[in-house]
Amino acid sequence: RERVGAEAPLEIVITSDDPSLNRALAGRVREELATWPETRWAIDRRDPSVWLDHRLLYLPAPVLEELADRLDDVVAFEECDAMPGCVNFDDRPAFPTEAELAEKLREVPEIRALARLFGAPLDVPLGPQSSGDESPSHVLTGDAPSTLGSLCDADGSVCAVQASLDVDASNLDRAAEVLARAEAVLARVRPSDAPTSLRMAVSGRFRNGPMTRTSVEADLRATTYLSLALLGCLLALQFRRARALALLLLPLTVGLCLAFGVLGAFHPELNLISAFTLAILSGLGIDFGIHLLTHYGTLRREGLAPPAAVVGALEHLGGSLVAAGLTTGCAFAALVAADFRGFSEMGWMAALGVGICLVSFLLLFPAAVLLAHRLWPEHGPWLRGDATPSSSGPRAPRVVLALGLAVATVGVALAPRVAMEQDLRRLRSENVSHGIRTRGAIHGTTGAVVHLLGSDRESLERVATALREAPELQQEGEGALVLTPDVLVPPESAARLAAIARLRETTDRLRARAPDDAGLTRVAPWLEVDRALALEDLPPWASELLRERDGTAGRLGLLFVPMRGSDARAMEELSQWLEGWRRAHPEVTFASPEAVLGEIVPGLREDAPRMLLLALAGLVLAVLVLGRSWRRTVLVSFPVAVAMLGAIAVMVLFDLRLNLYNLLVLPVAFGVGVDGAIYVVWALEEGPPEERWARFRTCARAVLGSTLTTLAAFGSI
């Protein structure tokens, strides 16, 4: 990014059943965009005139010398034929035809690249042919029609406008402003009698970024309101008092503020996954409060006064509460060893946050309960009735264990079939995509972009030549489009200019003899080349392609690979190609923003099972240290493992695929499962059966309540 200067252009796409209307509207939009103060250039056509005027500079010097020799032979023959006493023993030499010139131009890779850039096939006749020549001309061997280079597809059903703005599309506030202004332009130019098939839309990064942000913000507002409503309903079902919500939210809010204050001191660079830590901490942190509040309510229902009930809840629950917090923190902390940065950063952030939330509840919950009772004395029970049976049947444990083993077996068998979502377009909001295919209109420069950064022009061109012939880039008989300095600006060559000067001189002599010859008249402008083409001669849209951030040019090239940047499988393949090219051509740096996805997805795929194993290892170690018992360790680990394997089985059976977003459900579900297992195991460890069962009923109620609140928070999404 330090060297690549060009930003993504603003793109407008227009489609209807009327090609002439599409072209006319594209022209009006271009005129409107050109008036914006931040517009560097705006086009609805890539004008090839400058390359047509300098087309002969692309031919090798020996080819030009050969053409000059043939013209000299023609001149010599005609001069001898006109001179009395001079006899030509050979037949009249053949005059070079446009078809021959077209064939020679077709052989030049840079000319083929330009043909793809302008969107015209190689066999389109562009003007009258030389006498007796019925062969079609090359795209760059005739006069340019007004549609050559037009940003429209072959039948004109889709047209596009591109504008380079002095605005960074990654700045979403500015991009949103540009989007709104561009949509206002489209509204102004839309005809009052427009056909129903007419559709106009902003495309590219200036659309995707702002609209995705707007969609996410709207979703966050909706899900926040929905989750709060569901949370309130669930708490109302479990607790009889409205103050329950305040007693839960006060310690949670303080804990989250402290956690993020501590995190802010480390100045972490949040990414998509680590930023989700807030939601994880909210879901896990409130669990501590629900368990405390449930045990407090149970003791109050048994007749204890508020101070005694608070002390009793802490005595009964303190050990398991601390154990649950520490084991959950250790499980998350184990993720620090993951290779994928998103998981490793989320691991230490979540571990730190869980610990702070636990301390916040242990310190603030008792004080908040007693203060609330002093200000507004409690009357009546806290909890609603409990319909849990007083005991389970003798066969129930065996049935539950058998079901658990069966679920684990199925999960292990199906685990290898868990799939990653490859097409990230399915993850976008529906309103982000405009649904108009632009590939045929924006010729050649669509797909994934690979920047070629060379140390000098020669090494860059050598690598570009190799890439044009690379087998993996061959598409329908043609290599991928590679734009380099030699494509847009042929290197200066004194031999070429000298050969063109010979051609011009000889043609002038021929025209003096036959001034009305149509072929000579048409060819003459091609020869008005007396200097090399320079970067300053190019239109702004072309010079910007290969200009580096510091304004220099000559060491930057662009490779356009016909792959969708949202196709994770294709980007993974492109990433592998890049690695191979880097090894084969170390003198050039290869960089592709789209190919980063191809590096992330394999890392996620490899880290997902390792992440679960690391979290499970952290859980086992923490339980073993805190519980000082292998029995407790097995009792906590087994149900958590069964639950995770069951979730994997459900994902496979219902074709639920992992992606960059829902992959977060694995550590979240793991953390919630660890909490529940700790509370249940600690409740059943000591005391007579009746007392253990009573503790289990209270604990199960708290686990169910905390799980439902977590489901409400995440399910609302």
XYZ file of C-alpha atoms in Angstrom:
717
model
C 0.000 0.000 0.000
C 3.005 2.301 0.435
C 3.649 2.145 -3.312
C 0.223 1.598 -4.899
C -1.465 4.967 -5.224
C -4.663 4.475 -7.221
C -7.849 4.198 -5.183
C -10.916 2.234 -6.212
C -12.985 4.324 -8.669
C -16.615 5.224 -8.236
C -18.653 3.039 -10.589
C -22.164 3.603 -11.922
C -23.954 0.826 -13.825
C -26.957 1.316 -16.103
C -29.068 -1.383 -17.716
C -32.249 -1.468 -19.778
C -33.631 -3.003 -22.956
C -32.658 0.129 -24.920
C -28.885 0.260 -25.706
C -29.075 3.823 -27.049
C -30.734 4.984 -23.822
C -28.050 3.250 -21.773
C -25.267 5.003 -23.682
C -27.012 8.369 -23.482
C -27.585 8.087 -19.739
C -23.974 7.005 -19.214
C -22.858 10.163 -20.996
C -25.095 12.361 -18.843
C -23.878 10.714 -15.642
C -20.266 11.208 -16.750
C -20.908 14.902 -17.356
C -22.483 15.264 -13.908
C -19.631 13.484 -12.120
C -17.037 15.541 -13.990
C -18.376 18.692 -12.284
C -17.649 17.414 -8.773
C -14.697 19.253 -7.198
C -13.067 16.025 -6.008
C -13.252 14.322 -9.423
C -9.902 13.686 -11.101
C -11.451 12.104 -14.177
C -14.754 10.585 -15.266
C -15.248 8.331 -18.288
C -17.913 6.299 -20.010
C -15.424 5.309 -22.710
C -11.757 4.421 -22.781
C -10.692 6.522 -25.737
C -8.005 4.601 -27.677
C -7.000 7.517 -29.925
C -3.560 8.045 -28.422
C -2.663 4.374 -28.955
C -4.109 4.376 -32.475
C -1.907 7.334 -33.321
C 1.160 5.480 -32.035
C 0.255 1.932 -33.021
C 3.386 1.361 -35.092
C 5.547 1.895 -32.001
C 4.395 -1.520 -30.780
C 5.860 -3.368 -33.758
C 9.428 -4.662 -33.381
C 12.064 -2.705 -35.261
C 12.900 -5.652 -37.617
C 9.239 -5.848 -38.686
C 9.177 -2.125 -39.394
C 12.448 -2.413 -41.328
C 10.964 -5.242 -43.397
C 7.909 -3.126 -44.217
C 10.170 -0.221 -45.154
C 12.246 -2.493 -47.421
C 9.095 -3.723 -49.197
C 7.889 -0.181 -49.765
C 11.339 0.758 -51.069
C 11.095 -2.152 -53.502
C 7.692 -0.895 -54.682
C 9.057 2.626 -55.160
C 12.118 1.329 -56.980
C 9.938 -0.805 -59.285
C 7.615 2.080 -60.142
C 10.483 4.527 -60.675
C 12.175 2.056 -63.007
C 8.858 1.418 -64.758
C 8.450 5.151 -65.357
C 12.045 5.654 -66.521
C 12.702 5.158 -70.241
C 15.148 2.385 -70.889
C 14.798 0.858 -67.411
C 13.505 -2.705 -67.393
C 12.034 -4.580 -64.407
C 12.750 -8.264 -64.802
C 10.731 -9.236 -61.700
C 7.024 -8.867 -61.098
C 5.771 -5.798 -59.288
C 6.398 -6.264 -55.532
C 3.266 -6.692 -53.447
C 2.189 -3.632 -51.494
C 1.821 -4.381 -47.758
C -1.899 -4.708 -46.989
C -3.801 -3.791 -43.879
C -4.501 -7.480 -43.310
C -0.768 -8.159 -43.126
C -0.299 -5.275 -40.741
C -3.212 -6.551 -38.663
C -1.624 -9.977 -38.429
C 1.693 -8.524 -37.338
C -0.032 -6.430 -34.681
C -1.933 -9.461 -33.418
C 1.374 -11.125 -32.679
C 2.348 -8.379 -30.220
C 1.279 -9.260 -26.620
C 0.913 -5.600 -25.692
C -1.526 -5.042 -28.572
C -3.595 -8.040 -27.490
C -3.707 -6.608 -23.968
C -4.920 -3.258 -25.323
C -7.606 -5.003 -27.354
C -8.950 -6.591 -24.176
C -8.714 -3.285 -22.335
C -10.885 -1.613 -24.981
C -13.309 -4.527 -25.119
C -13.208 -5.248 -28.858
C -12.515 -8.676 -30.368
C -9.553 -8.988 -32.702
C -11.639 -9.633 -35.844
C -13.897 -6.558 -35.870
C -13.537 -4.610 -39.159
C -13.261 -0.920 -38.401
C -13.115 0.762 -41.771
C -12.661 0.393 -45.529
C -10.001 -2.047 -46.593
C -7.246 -1.656 -49.131
C -8.136 -2.466 -52.693
C -8.690 -6.192 -53.145
C -8.317 -6.884 -49.413
C -11.340 -8.554 -47.839
C -9.651 -9.576 -44.613
C -10.871 -7.931 -41.404
C -8.702 -5.393 -39.649
C -7.310 -5.587 -36.173
C -8.875 -3.458 -33.490
C -5.908 -1.112 -33.700
C -5.408 -1.039 -37.489
C -8.261 1.224 -38.526
C -9.882 4.436 -37.479
C -11.559 4.273 -34.073
C -15.367 4.336 -34.138
C -17.128 6.277 -31.415
C -18.116 3.065 -29.618
C -14.613 1.588 -29.422
C -13.601 1.508 -25.769
C -17.135 2.295 -24.634
C -17.847 0.916 -21.165
C -20.769 -1.152 -22.416
C -21.157 -4.836 -23.034
C -21.384 -6.253 -26.544
C -25.125 -5.668 -27.022
C -25.269 -2.410 -25.054
C -27.652 -3.821 -22.462
C -25.311 -2.778 -19.633
C -23.210 0.387 -19.593
C -20.950 1.790 -16.911
C -19.343 5.036 -15.823
C -16.122 5.241 -13.838
C -14.845 8.244 -11.911
C -11.646 8.646 -9.927
C -12.260 10.728 -6.823
C -9.946 12.306 -4.322
C -11.803 10.292 -1.685
C -10.701 7.131 0.112
C -13.506 4.569 -0.141
C -12.342 2.973 3.119
C -13.441 6.153 4.913
C -17.047 5.073 5.317
C -18.341 8.519 6.262
C -16.955 10.058 3.068
C -17.981 7.024 1.047
C -21.556 7.327 2.355
C -21.582 10.989 1.311
C -20.368 10.046 -2.181
C -23.004 7.307 -2.397
C -25.802 9.734 -1.509
C -24.610 12.327 -4.044
C -24.226 9.710 -6.776
C -27.735 8.393 -6.156
C -29.009 11.971 -6.374
C -27.316 12.254 -9.783
C -29.039 9.073 -10.940
C -32.382 10.438 -9.792
C -31.834 13.684 -11.750
C -30.846 12.039 -15.031
C -33.587 9.409 -14.940
C -36.077 10.190 -17.729
C -39.676 10.778 -16.730
C -40.773 8.271 -19.366
C -38.080 5.718 -18.526
C -38.884 2.114 -19.474
C -39.631 -0.308 -16.671
C -36.462 -2.243 -17.520
C -34.219 0.734 -16.666
C -32.090 0.199 -13.578
C -29.248 2.437 -12.414
C -27.064 1.824 -9.383
C -23.801 2.762 -7.734
C -21.380 -0.162 -7.744
C -18.098 -1.122 -6.123
C -16.562 -0.092 -2.823
C -18.415 3.216 -2.632
C -21.613 1.177 -2.452
C -20.612 -1.946 -0.550
C -18.934 -0.294 2.431
C -21.576 2.319 3.344
C -24.535 0.049 2.645
C -23.028 -2.775 4.667
C -22.425 -0.395 7.563
C -25.981 0.938 7.338
C -27.343 -2.586 7.275
C -25.203 -3.638 10.239
C -26.206 -0.569 12.250
C -29.880 -1.215 11.541
C -29.454 -4.869 12.497
C -27.646 -3.922 15.697
C -30.433 -1.564 16.714
C -33.110 -4.130 15.951
C -31.288 -6.990 17.652
C -30.459 -4.838 20.686
C -34.106 -3.956 21.217
C -35.187 -7.526 20.564
C -32.584 -9.052 22.873
C -33.465 -6.614 25.670
C -37.146 -7.426 25.244
C -36.463 -11.168 25.308
C -34.132 -10.759 28.276
C -36.796 -8.828 30.154
C -39.416 -11.479 29.400
C -37.150 -14.304 30.544
C -36.201 -12.526 33.756
C -39.865 -11.779 34.387
C -40.652 -15.466 33.977
C -37.919 -16.518 36.381
C -37.988 -13.673 38.921
C -40.997 -11.944 40.416
C -39.346 -8.563 40.921
C -38.485 -5.836 38.417
C -35.411 -4.943 40.436
C -33.848 -8.229 39.287
C -32.898 -6.614 35.990
C -31.191 -3.702 37.775
C -29.321 -6.041 40.138
C -27.999 -7.929 37.121
C -27.165 -4.994 34.865
C -25.385 -2.830 37.460
C -22.475 -5.237 38.178
C -22.411 -6.323 34.530
C -22.139 -2.739 33.258
C -19.425 -1.870 35.761
C -17.537 -5.051 34.904
C -17.719 -4.405 31.161
C -16.589 -0.798 31.588
C -13.649 -1.898 33.711
C -12.779 -4.696 31.289
C -12.724 -2.443 28.266
C -10.906 0.234 30.194
C -8.143 -2.243 30.979
C -8.164 -3.505 27.390
C -7.917 0.064 26.137
C -4.733 0.555 28.140
C -3.068 -2.053 25.894
C -4.264 -0.265 22.718
C -5.263 -3.453 20.894
C -6.115 -3.279 17.195
C -9.546 -4.868 17.094
C -10.500 -7.022 14.131
C -13.832 -8.496 13.105
C -13.518 -11.430 15.499
C -11.854 -9.815 18.507
C -14.371 -6.945 18.360
C -17.059 -9.532 19.064
C -15.564 -9.915 22.542
C -18.088 -7.366 23.853
C -20.990 -9.621 22.960
C -19.195 -12.642 24.405
C -18.517 -10.877 27.698
C -22.093 -9.643 27.923
C -23.451 -13.147 27.435
C -21.010 -14.828 29.804
C -20.828 -12.058 32.400
C -24.548 -11.956 33.117
C -24.469 -15.688 33.889
C -22.649 -14.968 37.164
C -25.458 -12.654 38.220
C -28.241 -15.065 37.278
C -26.690 -17.819 39.394
C -26.236 -15.475 42.358
C -29.753 -14.099 42.009
C -31.305 -17.563 41.672
C -29.580 -18.892 44.794
C -30.430 -15.700 46.660
C -34.088 -16.047 45.651
C -34.171 -19.696 46.723
C -32.854 -18.845 50.173
C -35.291 -15.946 50.494
C -38.146 -18.296 49.646
C -36.936 -20.585 52.419
C -37.421 -17.676 54.853
C -33.930 -16.226 55.266
C -33.531 -12.474 55.676
C -31.762 -10.583 52.858
C -28.366 -10.329 54.630
C -28.422 -14.017 55.541
C -29.616 -14.963 52.049
C -26.769 -13.025 50.442
C -24.208 -14.686 52.708
C -25.761 -18.097 52.095
C -25.733 -17.624 48.322
C -22.061 -16.698 48.401
C -21.236 -19.655 50.669
C -23.139 -22.165 48.543
C -22.090 -20.735 45.206
C -18.746 -19.023 45.816
C -16.535 -22.009 45.039
C -18.334 -23.012 41.862
C -18.647 -19.377 40.791
C -14.898 -18.815 41.057
C -14.191 -22.183 39.457
C -16.544 -21.429 36.555
C -14.960 -18.024 35.988
C -11.400 -19.324 36.131
C -12.021 -22.372 33.957
C -13.868 -20.303 31.369
C -11.025 -17.785 31.425
C -8.440 -20.547 31.034
C -10.392 -22.065 28.152
C -10.347 -18.728 26.347
C -6.727 -18.029 27.320
C -5.698 -21.272 25.637
C -6.756 -19.727 22.321
C -3.730 -17.413 22.523
C -1.719 -20.293 21.074
C -3.857 -20.313 17.895
C -2.097 -19.209 14.710
C -5.038 -17.163 13.476
C -4.725 -13.671 14.916
C -8.471 -13.195 15.371
C -8.715 -16.175 17.738
C -5.500 -15.444 19.608
C -6.493 -11.831 20.334
C -10.031 -12.787 21.275
C -8.631 -15.411 23.653
C -6.727 -13.097 25.974
C -9.336 -10.340 25.741
C -12.192 -12.673 26.669
C -10.179 -14.316 29.458
C -9.355 -10.942 31.001
C -12.915 -9.713 30.605
C -14.485 -12.808 32.185
C -12.228 -12.452 35.225
C -13.094 -8.769 35.675
C -16.836 -9.441 35.314
C -16.587 -12.196 37.944
C -14.877 -9.848 40.414
C -17.467 -7.165 39.677
C -20.366 -9.474 40.558
C -18.688 -10.829 43.695
C -18.061 -7.287 44.977
C -21.088 -5.344 43.785
C -23.950 -7.844 43.811
C -24.163 -8.221 47.633
C -23.921 -4.463 48.147
C -26.553 -3.775 45.469
C -29.000 -6.311 46.982
C -28.665 -4.937 50.512
C -28.873 -1.310 49.359
C -31.969 -2.028 47.307
C -33.596 -3.816 50.274
C -32.844 -0.881 52.564
C -34.348 1.633 50.120
C -37.240 -0.542 48.958
C -37.858 -3.407 51.407
C -38.672 -6.770 49.841
C -41.999 -8.495 50.383
C -42.921 -11.886 48.988
C -40.893 -14.533 47.140
C -38.320 -13.706 44.490
C -38.722 -16.817 42.364
C -41.718 -18.351 40.681
C -42.804 -21.883 41.505
C -40.538 -24.833 40.743
C -42.094 -27.857 39.039
C -38.878 -29.885 38.988
C -39.446 -33.472 40.271
C -37.958 -34.264 43.656
C -35.826 -37.078 42.253
C -35.100 -38.989 39.080
C -35.808 -42.626 38.354
C -33.108 -45.271 38.840
C -32.749 -45.856 35.107
C -32.491 -42.182 34.144
C -28.686 -41.870 34.582
C -28.048 -44.871 32.338
C -30.382 -43.569 29.650
C -28.805 -40.110 29.741
C -25.291 -41.579 29.586
C -26.227 -43.836 26.662
C -27.740 -40.919 24.770
C -24.635 -38.837 25.447
C -22.337 -41.549 24.109
C -24.532 -41.979 21.037
C -24.477 -38.249 20.329
C -20.699 -38.155 20.798
C -20.239 -41.086 18.412
C -22.357 -39.458 15.721
C -20.539 -36.153 16.213
C -17.109 -37.759 15.846
C -18.235 -39.542 12.680
C -19.664 -36.392 11.111
C -16.969 -33.939 12.249
C -14.811 -34.315 9.084
C -17.820 -33.263 7.001
C -18.138 -29.813 8.576
C -17.808 -27.355 5.682
C -16.692 -23.750 5.342
C -18.827 -21.290 3.384
C -16.895 -20.452 0.224
C -19.072 -17.788 -1.414
C -19.013 -14.760 0.866
C -21.631 -12.995 -1.239
C -24.204 -15.097 0.587
C -23.201 -13.363 3.817
C -24.001 -9.890 2.524
C -27.253 -8.120 3.223
C -29.693 -8.475 0.360
C -29.836 -4.744 -0.325
C -26.059 -4.412 -0.787
C -25.890 -6.264 -4.093
C -27.478 -4.469 -7.068
C -27.679 -7.645 -9.163
C -26.361 -6.086 -12.399
C -23.558 -7.974 -14.130
C -20.765 -5.513 -14.928
C -18.047 -7.826 -16.192
C -18.946 -7.370 -19.860
C -19.118 -3.587 -19.566
C -15.910 -2.905 -17.632
C -13.644 -4.655 -20.083
C -10.734 -6.684 -18.825
C -10.250 -4.853 -15.543
C -12.675 -6.928 -13.487
C -11.990 -9.820 -11.158
C -9.234 -10.114 -8.586
C -6.399 -7.608 -8.988
C -2.777 -8.595 -8.395
C -0.228 -5.791 -8.130
C 3.214 -6.512 -9.563
C 5.859 -4.365 -7.884
C 9.247 -4.566 -9.537
C 12.578 -3.042 -8.658
C 13.028 -1.949 -12.290
C 11.080 -1.943 -15.533
C 13.044 -4.735 -17.179
C 12.439 -7.297 -14.432
C 8.764 -6.323 -14.286
C 8.316 -6.895 -18.019
C 10.114 -10.262 -17.885
C 7.742 -11.483 -15.194
C 4.721 -10.086 -17.060
C 5.749 -12.018 -20.174
C 5.968 -15.224 -18.137
C 2.558 -14.617 -16.557
C 0.882 -14.108 -19.930
C 1.926 -17.646 -20.818
C 1.257 -19.186 -17.392
C -0.948 -22.297 -17.852
C -3.044 -21.520 -14.777
C -4.058 -18.156 -16.233
C -5.165 -19.360 -19.647
C -8.855 -18.562 -20.133
C -10.516 -19.689 -23.358
C -7.227 -19.609 -25.220
C -6.117 -16.246 -23.839
C -3.971 -15.457 -20.858
C -5.064 -13.117 -18.101
C -4.906 -9.391 -18.771
C -1.536 -8.030 -17.654
C -1.084 -4.267 -17.825
C 2.497 -3.064 -17.579
C 4.326 0.085 -18.653
C 5.200 -1.548 -22.001
C 1.483 -2.058 -22.715
C 0.452 1.549 -22.211
C 3.761 3.229 -23.074
C 6.010 1.313 -25.506
C 9.664 1.719 -24.531
C 11.582 4.323 -26.483
C 13.467 2.851 -29.444
C 15.594 4.824 -31.868
C 15.520 1.896 -34.319
C 11.697 1.925 -34.401
C 11.537 5.660 -34.937
C 14.134 5.419 -37.698
C 12.188 2.646 -39.448
C 8.946 4.642 -39.164
C 10.743 7.659 -40.615
C 11.799 5.504 -43.595
C 8.204 4.330 -44.015
C 6.945 7.906 -43.883
C 9.476 9.111 -46.436
C 8.742 6.246 -48.816
C 4.983 6.672 -48.452
C 5.294 10.377 -49.210
C 7.123 9.491 -52.428
C 4.366 7.023 -53.346
C 1.623 9.544 -52.577
C 3.347 12.062 -54.792
C 2.916 9.610 -57.668
C -0.630 8.510 -56.674
C -2.243 11.229 -54.558
C -5.716 9.695 -54.870
C -4.778 6.234 -53.584
C -7.204 5.546 -50.691
C -4.949 3.068 -48.952
C -1.970 5.418 -48.888
C -4.161 8.267 -47.699
C -5.486 6.198 -44.802
C -2.070 4.847 -43.813
C -0.332 8.220 -43.873
C -1.582 9.418 -40.435
C -0.181 6.280 -38.831
C 3.281 7.378 -39.868
C 3.108 10.828 -38.294
C 5.114 9.565 -35.347
C 8.366 11.363 -34.697
C 8.841 10.688 -30.987
C 8.194 7.973 -28.426
C 4.935 7.829 -26.486
C 5.254 9.244 -22.953
C 3.194 8.752 -19.822
C 2.127 12.390 -20.018
C 0.509 11.684 -23.408
C -1.945 9.210 -21.899
C -5.429 10.123 -20.710
C -5.675 10.411 -16.905
C -7.574 7.138 -16.468
C -4.699 5.244 -18.099
C -1.745 7.004 -16.497
C -3.293 6.551 -13.046
C -3.338 2.772 -13.472
C 0.440 2.456 -13.371
C 1.441 5.505 -11.366
C 2.794 4.840 -7.891
C 1.879 6.840 -4.817
C 4.987 9.020 -5.141
C 4.069 9.899 -8.730
C 6.669 7.714 -10.430
C 5.866 5.066 -13.030
C 7.626 2.178 -14.704
C 7.839 -0.394 -11.906
C 4.157 -1.155 -11.278
C 2.010 -3.637 -13.188
C -1.503 -4.999 -12.813
C -2.725 -8.544 -13.341
C -6.494 -9.023 -13.613
C -7.474 -12.598 -12.777
C -11.033 -13.593 -13.793
C -12.019 -14.701 -10.292
C -14.534 -13.280 -7.842
C -12.913 -11.776 -4.784
C -15.820 -13.083 -2.686
C -15.198 -16.698 -3.727
C -13.098 -18.099 -0.896
C -12.186 -21.259 -2.803
C -11.003 -19.261 -5.822
C -9.061 -16.856 -3.606
C -7.401 -19.797 -1.877
C -6.303 -21.044 -5.294
C -5.069 -17.566 -6.210
C -3.156 -17.391 -2.936
C -1.386 -20.633 -3.851
C -0.530 -19.228 -7.279
C 0.921 -16.132 -5.649
C 3.165 -18.257 -3.466
C 4.402 -20.133 -6.522
C 5.031 -16.922 -8.460
C 6.907 -15.410 -5.535
C 9.235 -18.400 -5.458
C 9.712 -18.369 -9.228
C 10.139 -14.588 -9.535
C 11.686 -13.218 -6.333
C 12.681 -10.014 -8.114
C 9.020 -8.887 -8.199
C 6.628 -8.437 -5.277
C 3.131 -9.857 -5.754
C 0.297 -8.356 -3.708
C -3.455 -8.813 -3.928
C -6.003 -7.470 -1.417
C -8.572 -10.022 -2.565
C -6.170 -12.947 -2.150
C -5.885 -12.214 1.577
C -9.205 -14.043 1.902
C -7.515 -17.095 0.422
C -4.969 -16.974 3.246
C -7.522 -16.410 6.026
C -9.952 -19.213 5.185
C -7.365 -22.042 5.223
C -6.069 -20.671 8.520
C -9.570 -20.690 9.945
C -10.163 -24.191 8.668
C -6.951 -25.435 10.254
C -7.387 -23.473 13.476
C -11.017 -24.453 14.152
C -10.312 -28.001 15.428
C -7.099 -26.877 17.103
C -9.026 -24.060 18.764
C -11.506 -26.533 20.259
C -8.727 -28.826 21.438
C -6.831 -25.930 23.019
C -9.960 -24.700 24.774
C -10.725 -28.215 26.007
C -7.143 -28.607 27.216
C -7.377 -25.307 29.084
C -10.649 -26.428 30.636
C -9.269 -29.790 31.753
C -6.161 -28.222 33.268
C -8.129 -25.527 35.107
C -10.703 -27.973 36.512
C -7.960 -30.362 37.568
C -6.081 -27.607 39.413
C -9.147 -26.042 41.044
C -11.109 -29.206 41.743
C -8.085 -31.331 42.636
C -9.997 -34.339 41.359
C -9.939 -36.349 38.162
C -13.558 -37.268 38.826
C -14.636 -33.634 38.715
C -12.516 -33.097 35.631
C -14.191 -35.957 33.749
C -17.678 -34.930 34.901
C -17.134 -31.370 33.651
C -15.328 -32.226 30.413
C -17.556 -35.062 29.220
C -20.875 -33.156 28.899
C -19.124 -30.172 27.324
C -17.464 -32.424 24.741
C -20.752 -34.228 24.055
C -22.539 -30.911 23.580
C -19.933 -29.662 21.114
C -19.998 -32.919 19.157
C -23.785 -32.780 19.109
C -23.638 -29.258 17.710
C -21.243 -30.467 15.010
C -23.639 -33.283 14.086
C -26.540 -30.842 13.788
C -24.456 -28.553 11.561
C -23.654 -31.386 9.177
C -27.192 -32.796 9.098
C -28.753 -29.403 8.335
C -25.918 -28.189 6.071
C -25.010 -25.304 8.370
C -21.611 -24.062 7.241
C -18.938 -22.204 9.139
C -17.910 -18.775 7.934
C -15.984 -15.735 9.123
C -18.869 -14.697 11.357
C -20.580 -17.763 12.793
C -17.242 -19.402 13.555
C -17.389 -17.313 16.714
C -20.207 -19.514 17.960
C -17.676 -22.221 18.826
C -15.853 -20.370 21.637
C -19.131 -18.763 22.787
C -20.938 -22.094 23.056
C -17.891 -23.591 24.699
C -17.775 -20.852 27.330
C -21.489 -21.174 28.116
C -21.209 -24.958 28.332
C -18.235 -24.790 30.675
C -20.126 -22.497 33.041
C -23.114 -24.803 33.272
C -21.016 -27.920 33.757
C -18.997 -26.359 36.587
C -22.081 -25.291 38.551
C -23.796 -28.660 38.186
C -20.753 -30.750 39.105
C -19.884 -28.618 42.138
C -23.515 -28.745 43.335
C -23.618 -32.550 43.240
C -20.252 -33.259 44.841
C -20.872 -33.069 48.606
C -23.610 -33.729 51.184
C -26.414 -36.266 51.553
C -28.510 -37.156 48.483
C -31.487 -34.986 49.505
C -29.292 -31.931 50.006
C -27.403 -32.537 46.784
C -30.654 -32.895 44.862
C -31.984 -29.657 46.342
C -28.788 -27.854 45.349
C -29.001 -29.424 41.917
C -32.566 -28.166 41.416
C -31.517 -24.627 42.285
C -28.391 -24.899 40.170
C -30.273 -26.394 37.223
C -32.769 -23.551 37.398
C -29.947 -21.013 37.324
C -28.176 -22.823 34.481
C -31.405 -22.946 32.493
C -32.041 -19.264 33.125
C -28.520 -18.180 32.194
C -28.569 -20.355 29.080
C -31.918 -18.955 27.980
C -30.723 -15.377 28.439
C -27.631 -16.133 26.374
C -29.808 -17.754 23.711
C -32.068 -14.706 23.747
C -29.123 -12.355 23.262
C -27.521 -14.298 20.426
C -30.734 -15.725 18.985
C -32.084 -12.236 18.380
C -29.343 -11.772 15.794
